Short mmCIF file of C-alpha atoms in Angstrom, two decimals:
data_model
loop_
_atom_site.label_atom_id
_atom_site.label_comp_id
_atom_site.label_asym_id
_atom_site.label_seq_id
_atom_site.Cartn_x
_atom_site.Cartn_y
_atom_site.Cartn_z
CA MET S 437 138.33 78.46 109.36
CA LEU S 438 134.50 78.97 109.17
CA GLN S 439 132.02 78.06 111.74
CA GLU S 440 130.13 75.10 110.71
CA GLY S 441 127.14 75.69 108.66
CA SER S 442 128.08 79.34 107.93
CA THR S 443 128.55 81.03 104.52
CA GLN S 444 131.01 83.81 103.67
CA LEU S 445 130.90 85.81 100.67
CA LEU S 446 133.90 87.44 99.03
CA CYS S 447 133.78 90.34 96.57
CA LEU S 448 136.93 91.20 94.43
CA THR S 449 137.75 93.21 91.21
CA ALA S 450 137.80 90.62 88.53
CA GLY S 451 140.95 91.97 86.87
CA SER S 452 143.42 92.56 89.74
CA GLY S 453 141.81 90.69 92.48
CA VAL S 454 141.54 93.57 94.96
CA PRO S 455 139.25 92.65 97.69
CA LEU S 456 136.22 94.95 97.98
CA PHE S 457 134.37 93.44 100.79
CA VAL S 458 133.73 90.28 102.94
CA ARG S 459 130.35 89.46 104.52
CA GLY S 460 129.17 86.66 106.69
CA GLY S 461 130.88 84.16 108.86
CA SER S 462 131.80 84.80 112.44
CA ARG S 463 135.52 85.10 111.41
CA GLN S 464 136.97 86.54 108.22
CA LEU S 465 139.05 84.38 105.92
CA PRO S 466 142.68 85.28 106.31
CA PHE S 467 143.84 87.41 103.29
CA SER S 468 146.24 84.57 102.13
CA VAL S 469 143.33 82.38 101.71
CA ILE S 470 141.32 84.97 99.81
CA GLY S 471 144.33 85.46 97.55
CA SER S 472 144.64 81.83 96.98
CA LEU S 473 140.80 81.38 96.03
CA ASN S 474 141.32 84.25 93.55
CA GLY S 475 144.55 82.93 92.24
CA VAL S 476 143.42 79.40 91.41
CA HIS S 477 140.42 80.80 89.51
CA MET S 478 142.83 83.12 87.67
CA PHE S 479 145.34 80.21 86.99
CA GLY S 480 142.30 77.98 85.47
CA GLY S 481 141.30 80.97 83.29
CA GLY S 482 144.87 81.20 82.00
CA GLN S 483 144.77 77.60 81.06
CA GLY S 484 141.43 77.83 79.26
CA ALA S 485 139.30 76.31 82.22
CA LEU S 486 136.56 77.94 83.83
CA LEU S 487 136.66 77.03 87.62
CA SER S 488 132.98 77.59 88.82
CA SER S 489 132.87 75.28 91.84
CA CYS S 490 134.63 72.69 94.02
CA GLU S 491 133.99 70.60 97.13
CA THR S 492 136.26 70.79 100.09
CA GLU S 493 137.89 67.84 101.88
CA ASP S 494 135.31 68.25 104.86
CA GLY S 495 132.31 68.38 102.45
CA GLY S 496 132.01 72.22 102.23
CA ARG S 497 131.69 74.17 98.88
CA VAL S 498 133.28 77.00 97.12
CA VAL S 499 131.55 78.70 94.20
CA TRP S 500 133.04 81.39 91.81
CA ARG S 501 131.33 83.68 89.63
CA VAL S 502 132.63 86.77 87.46
CA PHE S 503 130.03 89.34 86.40
CA GLN S 504 130.54 91.57 83.55
CA ASP S 505 134.32 91.00 83.59
CA SER S 506 134.41 93.58 86.35
CA VAL S 507 133.50 91.87 89.53
CA MET S 508 134.34 88.48 91.12
CA LEU S 509 132.08 87.02 93.84
CA ILE S 510 133.18 83.82 95.75
CA ALA S 511 130.98 82.15 98.23
CA VAL S 512 132.52 79.71 100.67
CA CYS S 513 130.12 77.38 102.57
CA CYS S 514 131.10 74.85 105.46
CA ARG S 515 129.41 71.55 105.68
CA GLY S 516 126.39 71.64 108.07
CA HIS S 517 124.43 74.41 106.43
CA GLY S 518 121.01 72.92 106.29
CA GLY S 519 122.45 69.72 107.78
CA SER S 520 121.48 67.16 105.09
CA CYS S 521 122.11 69.59 102.08
CA SER S 522 123.91 67.59 99.42
CA SER S 523 126.73 68.92 97.35
CA ARG S 524 124.52 69.63 94.35
CA MET S 525 121.83 71.36 96.63
CA MET S 526 124.57 73.32 98.22
CA GLN S 527 125.90 74.47 94.94
CA MET S 528 122.73 75.57 93.70
CA ARG S 529 121.92 77.56 96.63
CA LEU S 530 125.26 79.47 96.59
CA GLN S 531 124.95 80.15 92.90
CA ARG S 532 121.63 81.64 93.50
CA LEU S 533 123.18 83.71 96.25
CA LEU S 534 125.84 84.95 93.95
CA GLU S 535 123.33 85.85 91.33
CA ASN S 536 121.12 87.85 93.93
CA VAL S 537 124.13 89.74 95.38
CA TRP S 538 125.19 90.93 92.06
CA SER S 539 121.79 92.10 91.25
CA CYS S 540 121.65 93.81 94.57
CA MET S 541 124.74 95.65 93.96
CA VAL S 542 123.32 96.81 90.65
CA LEU S 543 119.91 97.74 92.36
CA VAL S 544 121.70 100.16 94.78
CA LEU S 545 124.76 101.52 92.86
CA GLY S 546 123.80 101.00 89.22
CA GLN S 547 125.77 99.01 86.65
CA ASP S 548 128.18 101.87 85.51
CA GLU S 549 129.67 102.21 88.97
CA LEU S 550 130.57 98.61 88.98
CA LEU S 551 131.81 98.26 85.41
CA ASN S 552 133.87 101.47 85.20
CA VAL S 553 135.86 101.36 88.48
CA ARG S 554 138.14 104.43 88.52
CA ASN S 555 138.67 104.48 92.29
CA VAL S 556 138.80 101.27 94.14
CA GLU S 557 138.56 102.91 97.61
CA ARG S 558 135.68 105.10 96.55
CA LEU S 559 133.84 101.96 95.33
CA LYS S 560 134.58 100.16 98.67
CA LYS S 561 132.82 103.06 100.52
CA GLU S 562 129.95 102.97 98.16
CA LEU S 563 129.35 99.19 98.59
CA ARG S 564 128.63 99.65 102.20
CA SER S 565 125.14 100.94 101.35
CA CYS S 566 124.56 97.37 100.00
CA PHE S 567 125.63 95.57 103.28
CA GLY S 568 122.35 95.52 104.94
CA LEU S 569 120.56 93.95 101.94
CA ILE S 570 123.56 91.53 101.38
CA ASP S 571 123.53 90.34 104.80
CA GLN S 572 119.81 89.57 104.62
CA LEU S 573 120.48 87.59 101.69
CA ILE S 574 123.14 85.49 103.18
CA GLU S 575 121.65 85.08 106.65
CA GLU S 576 118.01 84.47 105.27
CA ARG S 577 116.83 86.52 108.38
CA GLN S 578 113.14 86.35 108.12
CA GLU S 579 111.38 83.03 108.16
CA GLY S 580 109.04 82.25 105.44
CA ILE S 581 110.69 84.37 102.76
CA MET S 582 111.42 82.02 99.96
CA GLY S 583 111.83 84.37 97.03
CA ASN S 584 115.70 84.46 97.26
CA LEU S 585 115.67 80.81 96.31
CA THR S 586 112.55 80.52 93.95
CA HIS S 587 112.84 84.04 92.34
CA CYS S 588 108.91 84.07 92.74
CA ALA S 589 107.35 87.00 94.54
CA ASP S 590 106.54 86.04 98.34
CA SER S 591 102.98 86.87 98.47
CA LEU S 592 100.15 87.11 101.04
CA LEU S 593 96.57 86.36 100.29
CA PRO S 594 94.02 88.71 101.78
CA SER S 595 90.40 87.68 102.47
CA ASN S 596 89.17 90.84 100.56
CA PRO S 597 91.68 91.87 97.87
CA SER S 598 89.46 94.15 95.60
CA PRO S 599 89.53 97.45 97.81
CA LEU S 600 93.21 96.95 98.08
CA GLN S 601 93.77 96.57 94.54
CA GLU S 602 91.93 99.59 93.78
CA ALA S 603 93.69 101.75 96.41
CA VAL S 604 97.16 100.54 94.99
CA ASP S 605 96.09 101.31 91.41
CA GLY S 606 94.67 104.73 92.33
CA PHE S 607 97.63 105.74 94.72
CA ALA S 608 100.22 104.81 92.03
CA GLU S 609 98.23 106.90 89.18
CA ALA S 610 98.01 109.93 91.58
CA ALA S 611 101.90 109.57 92.05
CA ASP S 612 102.58 109.74 88.42
CA SER S 613 103.71 106.15 88.54
CA GLU S 614 102.56 102.82 86.74
CA PHE S 615 104.45 100.77 89.46
CA GLY S 616 102.87 100.37 92.73
CA CYS S 617 102.97 97.76 95.49
CA LEU S 618 101.41 97.03 98.92
CA ILE S 619 103.58 94.89 101.27
CA VAL S 620 102.39 93.40 104.45
CA HIS S 621 104.55 91.25 106.76
CA GLY S 622 107.30 91.46 103.97
CA ARG S 623 105.14 89.83 101.49
CA ILE S 624 103.35 91.39 98.38
CA VAL S 625 99.59 91.57 98.82
CA THR S 626 98.67 93.35 95.52
CA ALA S 627 100.43 95.41 93.05
CA THR S 628 99.83 97.25 89.79
CA GLU S 629 99.95 95.40 86.37
CA LYS S 630 103.25 97.01 85.40
CA TRP S 631 104.89 96.09 88.85
CA TRP S 632 104.10 92.38 87.94
CA ARG S 633 105.71 92.87 84.67
CA LEU S 634 109.11 93.64 86.28
CA ALA S 635 111.73 90.76 86.23
CA PRO S 636 110.88 88.15 88.88
CA ALA S 637 114.45 88.69 90.33
CA GLU S 638 113.70 92.59 90.48
CA ILE S 639 110.42 92.08 92.18
CA VAL S 640 112.19 89.74 94.84
CA LEU S 641 114.95 92.16 95.51
CA LEU S 642 112.64 95.23 95.60
CA SER S 643 110.57 93.48 98.30
CA ALA S 644 113.91 92.58 100.41
CA LEU S 645 114.86 96.40 99.94
CA VAL S 646 111.43 97.33 101.31
CA ARG S 647 111.82 95.01 104.20
CA SER S 648 115.27 96.47 105.02
CA LEU S 649 114.02 100.02 104.84
CA SER S 650 110.93 99.16 106.99
CA ALA S 651 113.00 97.72 109.60
CA SER S 652 115.23 100.92 109.85
CA GLY S 653 112.19 102.31 111.81
CA SER S 654 111.51 105.27 109.38
CA THR S 655 107.81 106.00 108.40
CA SER S 656 108.70 107.08 104.81
CA CYS S 657 111.55 107.34 102.41
CA ASP S 658 112.86 108.36 99.15
CA TYR S 659 115.37 105.84 97.65
CA PRO S 660 117.12 105.76 94.45
CA VAL S 661 117.27 102.24 92.79
CA PHE S 662 118.39 100.81 89.38
CA LEU S 663 116.39 97.97 87.99
CA PRO S 664 119.15 95.20 87.34
CA GLN S 665 117.50 94.06 83.93
CA GLY S 666 114.99 96.72 83.28
CA SER S 667 117.11 99.88 83.91
CA PRO S 668 120.70 99.10 85.15
CA THR S 669 122.03 102.42 84.32
CA VAL S 670 119.26 104.94 84.96
CA ALA S 671 118.09 105.33 88.47
CA HIS S 672 114.50 105.47 89.59
CA ARG S 673 112.90 106.79 92.84
CA LEU S 674 111.48 104.29 95.13
CA LEU S 675 108.93 105.95 97.53
CA ARG S 676 107.92 103.91 100.59
CA PHE S 677 105.27 104.89 103.08
CA GLN S 678 104.54 102.92 106.22
CA LEU S 679 100.57 102.71 106.44
CA LEU S 680 100.63 100.78 109.59
CA PRO S 681 103.51 98.88 111.41
CA ARG S 682 104.58 95.99 108.97
CA ALA S 683 102.33 97.47 106.03
CA ASP S 684 103.94 99.51 103.42
CA MET S 685 102.92 101.14 100.18
CA CYS S 686 105.70 101.54 97.68
CA VAL S 687 105.83 103.20 94.26
CA LEU S 688 108.51 103.47 91.44
CA CYS S 689 108.51 106.98 89.92
CA GLY S 690 110.37 109.72 88.29
CA PRO S 691 111.11 113.26 89.46
CA THR S 692 107.85 113.96 90.73
CA PRO S 693 105.89 113.95 93.13
CA PRO S 694 108.13 115.16 96.08
CA LEU S 695 108.11 112.82 99.14
CA HIS S 696 106.40 115.24 101.32
CA ARG S 697 103.48 116.15 98.89
CA ALA S 698 102.65 112.38 98.44
CA GLU S 699 102.81 111.75 102.09
CA ALA S 700 100.73 114.85 103.03
CA GLU S 701 98.14 114.57 100.24
CA LEU S 702 97.76 110.92 99.00
CA LEU S 703 98.06 108.74 102.02
CA SER S 704 95.00 109.88 103.88
CA ARG S 705 93.19 110.10 100.66
CA PHE S 706 93.51 106.50 99.60
CA TRP S 707 94.42 104.53 102.61
CA LEU S 708 92.51 106.22 105.72
CA PRO S 709 89.18 104.52 104.61
CA LEU S 710 90.88 101.18 104.35
CA VAL S 711 92.57 101.03 107.79
CA ASP S 712 90.16 98.23 109.01
CA THR S 713 90.99 96.27 105.75
CA LEU S 714 94.53 96.72 106.35
CA ARG S 715 94.29 95.47 109.89
CA ASP S 716 92.36 92.27 108.57
CA CYS S 717 95.19 91.71 106.15
CA LEU S 718 97.71 92.13 108.87
CA ASP S 719 95.71 89.43 110.86
CA VAL S 720 96.44 86.95 108.24
CA GLY S 721 100.04 87.08 109.48
CA GLU S 722 102.72 84.61 108.15
CA ARG S 723 100.10 82.09 107.67
CA CYS S 724 99.77 83.87 104.11
CA PHE S 725 96.18 82.42 103.68
CA PRO S 726 92.77 83.95 104.91
CA GLY S 727 91.11 81.90 107.50
CA SER S 728 88.53 80.59 104.92
CA VAL S 729 91.30 78.38 103.39
CA PRO S 730 91.33 74.89 105.11
CA LEU S 731 94.51 73.12 105.78
CA ARG S 732 94.94 69.62 106.98
CA PRO S 733 96.26 69.23 110.70
CA ASP S 734 98.81 66.99 109.35
CA VAL S 735 100.35 69.33 107.04
CA LEU S 736 103.41 70.87 108.73
CA ALA S 737 104.48 73.44 106.01
CA LEU S 738 103.82 74.30 102.41
CA LEU S 739 105.23 76.29 99.57
CA LEU S 740 102.78 76.82 96.74
CA ILE S 741 104.17 78.68 93.45
CA ASN S 742 101.85 80.14 90.55
CA ARG S 743 104.05 79.20 87.49
CA GLU S 744 102.10 81.80 85.34
CA THR S 745 102.08 84.70 87.70
CA ARG S 746 105.53 83.99 89.25
CA ARG S 747 103.96 84.37 92.70
CA SER S 748 104.41 82.13 95.85
CA VAL S 749 102.76 81.71 99.08
CA SER S 750 104.33 79.53 102.06
CA CYS S 751 103.37 78.90 105.52
CA VAL S 752 104.22 76.66 108.62
CA GLN S 753 101.32 75.43 110.55
CA SER S 754 101.17 75.43 114.31
CA SER S 755 100.87 71.85 115.80
CA SER S 756 101.76 69.71 118.79
CA TYR S 757 104.56 67.82 116.72
CA ALA S 758 107.89 68.43 118.24
CA LEU S 759 109.69 69.97 115.28
CA PRO S 760 110.65 73.60 115.79
CA LYS S 761 109.10 76.24 113.42
CA ALA S 762 112.64 77.32 112.28
CA ARG S 763 113.57 73.87 111.39
CA ARG S 764 110.25 73.24 109.48
CA TRP S 765 111.12 76.41 107.33
CA GLU S 766 114.66 75.02 106.74
CA LEU S 767 113.40 71.48 105.66
CA LEU S 768 110.99 73.15 103.35
CA LYS S 769 113.66 75.13 101.61
CA LEU S 770 115.91 72.04 101.47
CA PHE S 771 113.05 70.10 99.84
CA TYR S 772 112.62 72.72 97.27
CA ILE S 773 116.20 72.81 96.48
CA PHE S 774 116.33 69.01 96.36
CA THR S 775 113.32 68.89 93.96
CA VAL S 776 114.34 71.54 91.39
CA SER S 777 118.02 70.25 91.32
CA HIS S 778 116.72 66.81 90.52
CA TYR S 779 113.41 66.60 89.17
CA PHE S 780 111.27 69.80 88.64
CA PRO S 781 112.70 72.58 86.36
CA GLN S 782 113.33 75.92 88.17
CA GLU S 783 110.75 78.48 86.91
CA GLU S 784 113.46 81.05 85.92
CA GLY S 785 116.65 79.35 84.57
CA SER S 786 119.82 80.15 86.29
CA GLU S 787 122.46 82.01 84.34
CA GLU S 788 124.92 79.45 85.71
CA SER S 789 125.38 77.14 82.63
CA ASP S 790 126.94 74.22 84.47
CA GLN S 791 123.93 74.22 86.81
CA LYS S 792 121.41 73.92 83.88
CA ASP S 793 123.69 71.37 82.19
CA GLY S 794 123.98 69.34 85.26
CA ALA S 795 120.23 69.27 85.86
CA ALA S 796 119.65 68.26 82.14
CA ASP S 797 122.19 65.65 82.33
CA PHE S 798 120.39 64.17 85.37
CA LEU S 799 116.98 64.33 83.65
CA LEU S 800 118.26 62.55 80.65
CA GLY S 801 118.00 59.32 82.45
CA PHE S 802 114.15 59.66 82.52
CA SER S 803 111.93 58.95 79.56
CA HIS S 804 109.50 61.68 80.75
CA GLN S 805 109.48 64.98 82.66
CA PRO S 806 108.78 63.96 86.47
CA GLN S 807 105.57 65.64 87.71
CA GLN S 808 105.56 64.36 91.37
CA CYS S 809 108.20 63.27 93.91
CA TYR S 810 108.39 62.34 97.53
CA LEU S 811 111.00 62.04 100.23
CA VAL S 812 110.81 60.18 103.68
CA THR S 813 113.07 61.13 106.50
CA ASP S 814 112.85 60.67 110.37
CA GLU S 815 111.64 64.22 110.89
CA CYS S 816 108.82 64.43 108.30
CA LYS S 817 107.60 63.21 104.84
CA SER S 818 107.80 65.49 101.82
CA TYR S 819 105.79 65.61 98.67
CA GLY S 820 106.36 67.68 95.43
CA LEU S 821 103.54 68.08 92.88
CA GLN S 822 103.82 69.98 89.57
CA THR S 823 100.87 70.82 87.26
CA PRO S 824 100.94 73.33 84.13
CA GLN S 825 99.93 76.03 86.46
CA HIS S 826 101.41 75.32 89.82
CA GLN S 827 104.30 73.79 91.88
CA LEU S 828 103.33 72.42 95.40
CA TYR S 829 105.89 71.44 97.96
CA LEU S 830 104.40 69.82 101.15
CA LEU S 831 105.75 68.71 104.54
CA VAL S 832 103.66 66.37 106.51
CA LEU S 833 103.84 64.43 109.68
CA PRO S 834 105.96 61.27 109.50
CA SER S 835 103.07 59.21 110.74
CA VAL S 836 101.08 59.95 107.63
CA PRO S 837 101.13 56.74 105.35
CA THR S 838 103.51 57.10 102.42
CA TYR S 839 100.72 55.95 99.89
CA ALA S 840 98.44 58.85 101.08
CA LEU S 841 100.74 61.49 100.28
CA ARG S 842 99.60 62.09 96.74
CA THR S 843 96.10 62.43 97.79
CA ILE S 844 96.82 64.88 100.44
CA ALA S 845 98.89 66.87 97.97
CA THR S 846 96.22 67.08 95.21
CA GLN S 847 93.40 67.91 97.82
CA THR S 848 95.47 70.64 99.40
CA LEU S 849 96.06 72.17 96.11
CA SER S 850 92.64 71.86 94.88
CA GLU S 851 91.17 73.38 98.11
CA ILE S 852 93.69 76.45 97.96
CA HIS S 853 92.96 77.12 94.56
CA ALA S 854 89.23 76.95 95.03
CA ALA S 855 89.32 79.26 98.15
CA THR S 856 91.77 81.97 96.61
CA LYS S 857 91.99 81.40 92.80
CA PHE S 858 95.78 81.69 93.31
#
C-alpha cells in the first residue's frame, strides 16, 4: 500500500487507539489497516507480550512504541528504503525516528499537553504545529544532516572560530541568557558552554527547528520551546535572528529581552563588525571543513564524530566518479547504521531495550570490542575506525586496494585533527 522505499508515521492515543495524525507516504494507509496495527499491539499487551517490531512478507518493517502510556507511535517502512538496508538496520533507523518524533512533540507542545489529553480534537489541531519538523525528520530533506541518526550535533568548522565564539558568548550574555548558538548552513559553528551541556537529542532537535524556521523566510522570531529532557513542562523562549542568508544566531532565554529590543540593539553591536568573518564561514559551505584541511581525492564522503563533545562533521567531495551526491550521502548513512548495529556502540544508547539487547547479543560472539571494520560493495568501499575520542566513517573509490583502507582512514583522521583540533 506504500510506495517502495517510503516511510509512514502513525500517531494514536495509547489507551483508546484514536488516530491523532498520519505523516509521510504518498498514500495514507486505510483506517482498517491502522486499526489492525493498533489492535495487534493491544492484543499482545493483553497477553503479557510486548510487540515492538515485525517484518512484513515483502521485507518491509513495522515498529511500535508507546511513550509515557499516553501516545503510541507506529512507523511503517516498505522494502527499498536505502536499497540494501537490512532488517536490523531498518529497525534501528525507525526506532530512532520514533524517539525523535516524540521528542519533537514535547519540544513544541510540552509534556503536559501530551500526557493529560482532555480534548482529543483540540490535541489534533495543536499537533499540526509539529508537522513541519516531523516531516523533516521523516523525509531527511537536507543532505549532510546526520544528527537525526547519530544524536551528535551537526557542525561546521570555520577557519577563524575565535571571534565568532566571542560574539556568541557576548550576544547571549547581553540577551540575559547562558544558551547561545550560531548556525550556518543548518550546522552549528559555535555555541556557549551551557548550550553544549544540553542533552544531545535536544541540541539536534533545536538545530532542526532553527532550519525549519529559517526556511520559512522570516528574519527573526520568538518561539516557545520545551526541552524534552531538561525542561519538558516549562517553556523557554527561542529567539532566532538571521544574520545573513543561511546564517542564524539563536538564544534560549526567559521573559526578557523583548524580541524587538534584542534585534534593534544587539545584532549590529555584536555582528556588524563580523560580517566578513560570517561570509568566510558561509564559503566553507557543506564541505564543513576550512580549505586548510587536506582530503585525499579518492575519499568520496566521510562522517567524523567526536565522542567527547558529541559533535560531528560530514562532507561529500566533488569528483569525476559517477556516483551521484545524493547516493553518496545515503550510502554514508547506511554504513553508519550498519556499523553501529553490528560493531561500534552508539554514543548515546537508545531507550529501546530490545535494540540494545540485540546489539549486545551480537557482540557476545567477539572476544573483544571491535575498533575497525570495512565493507566492500560495487559502488564504493567503506571503512569504520573507532578511537577513544573519535569515530570515523569513510567512503572511498572502489578502485582503492582493500589493504590500503586502514592507512587511508588513520591518515585522514590524523590530518583533520591536526588541522582543526576537532
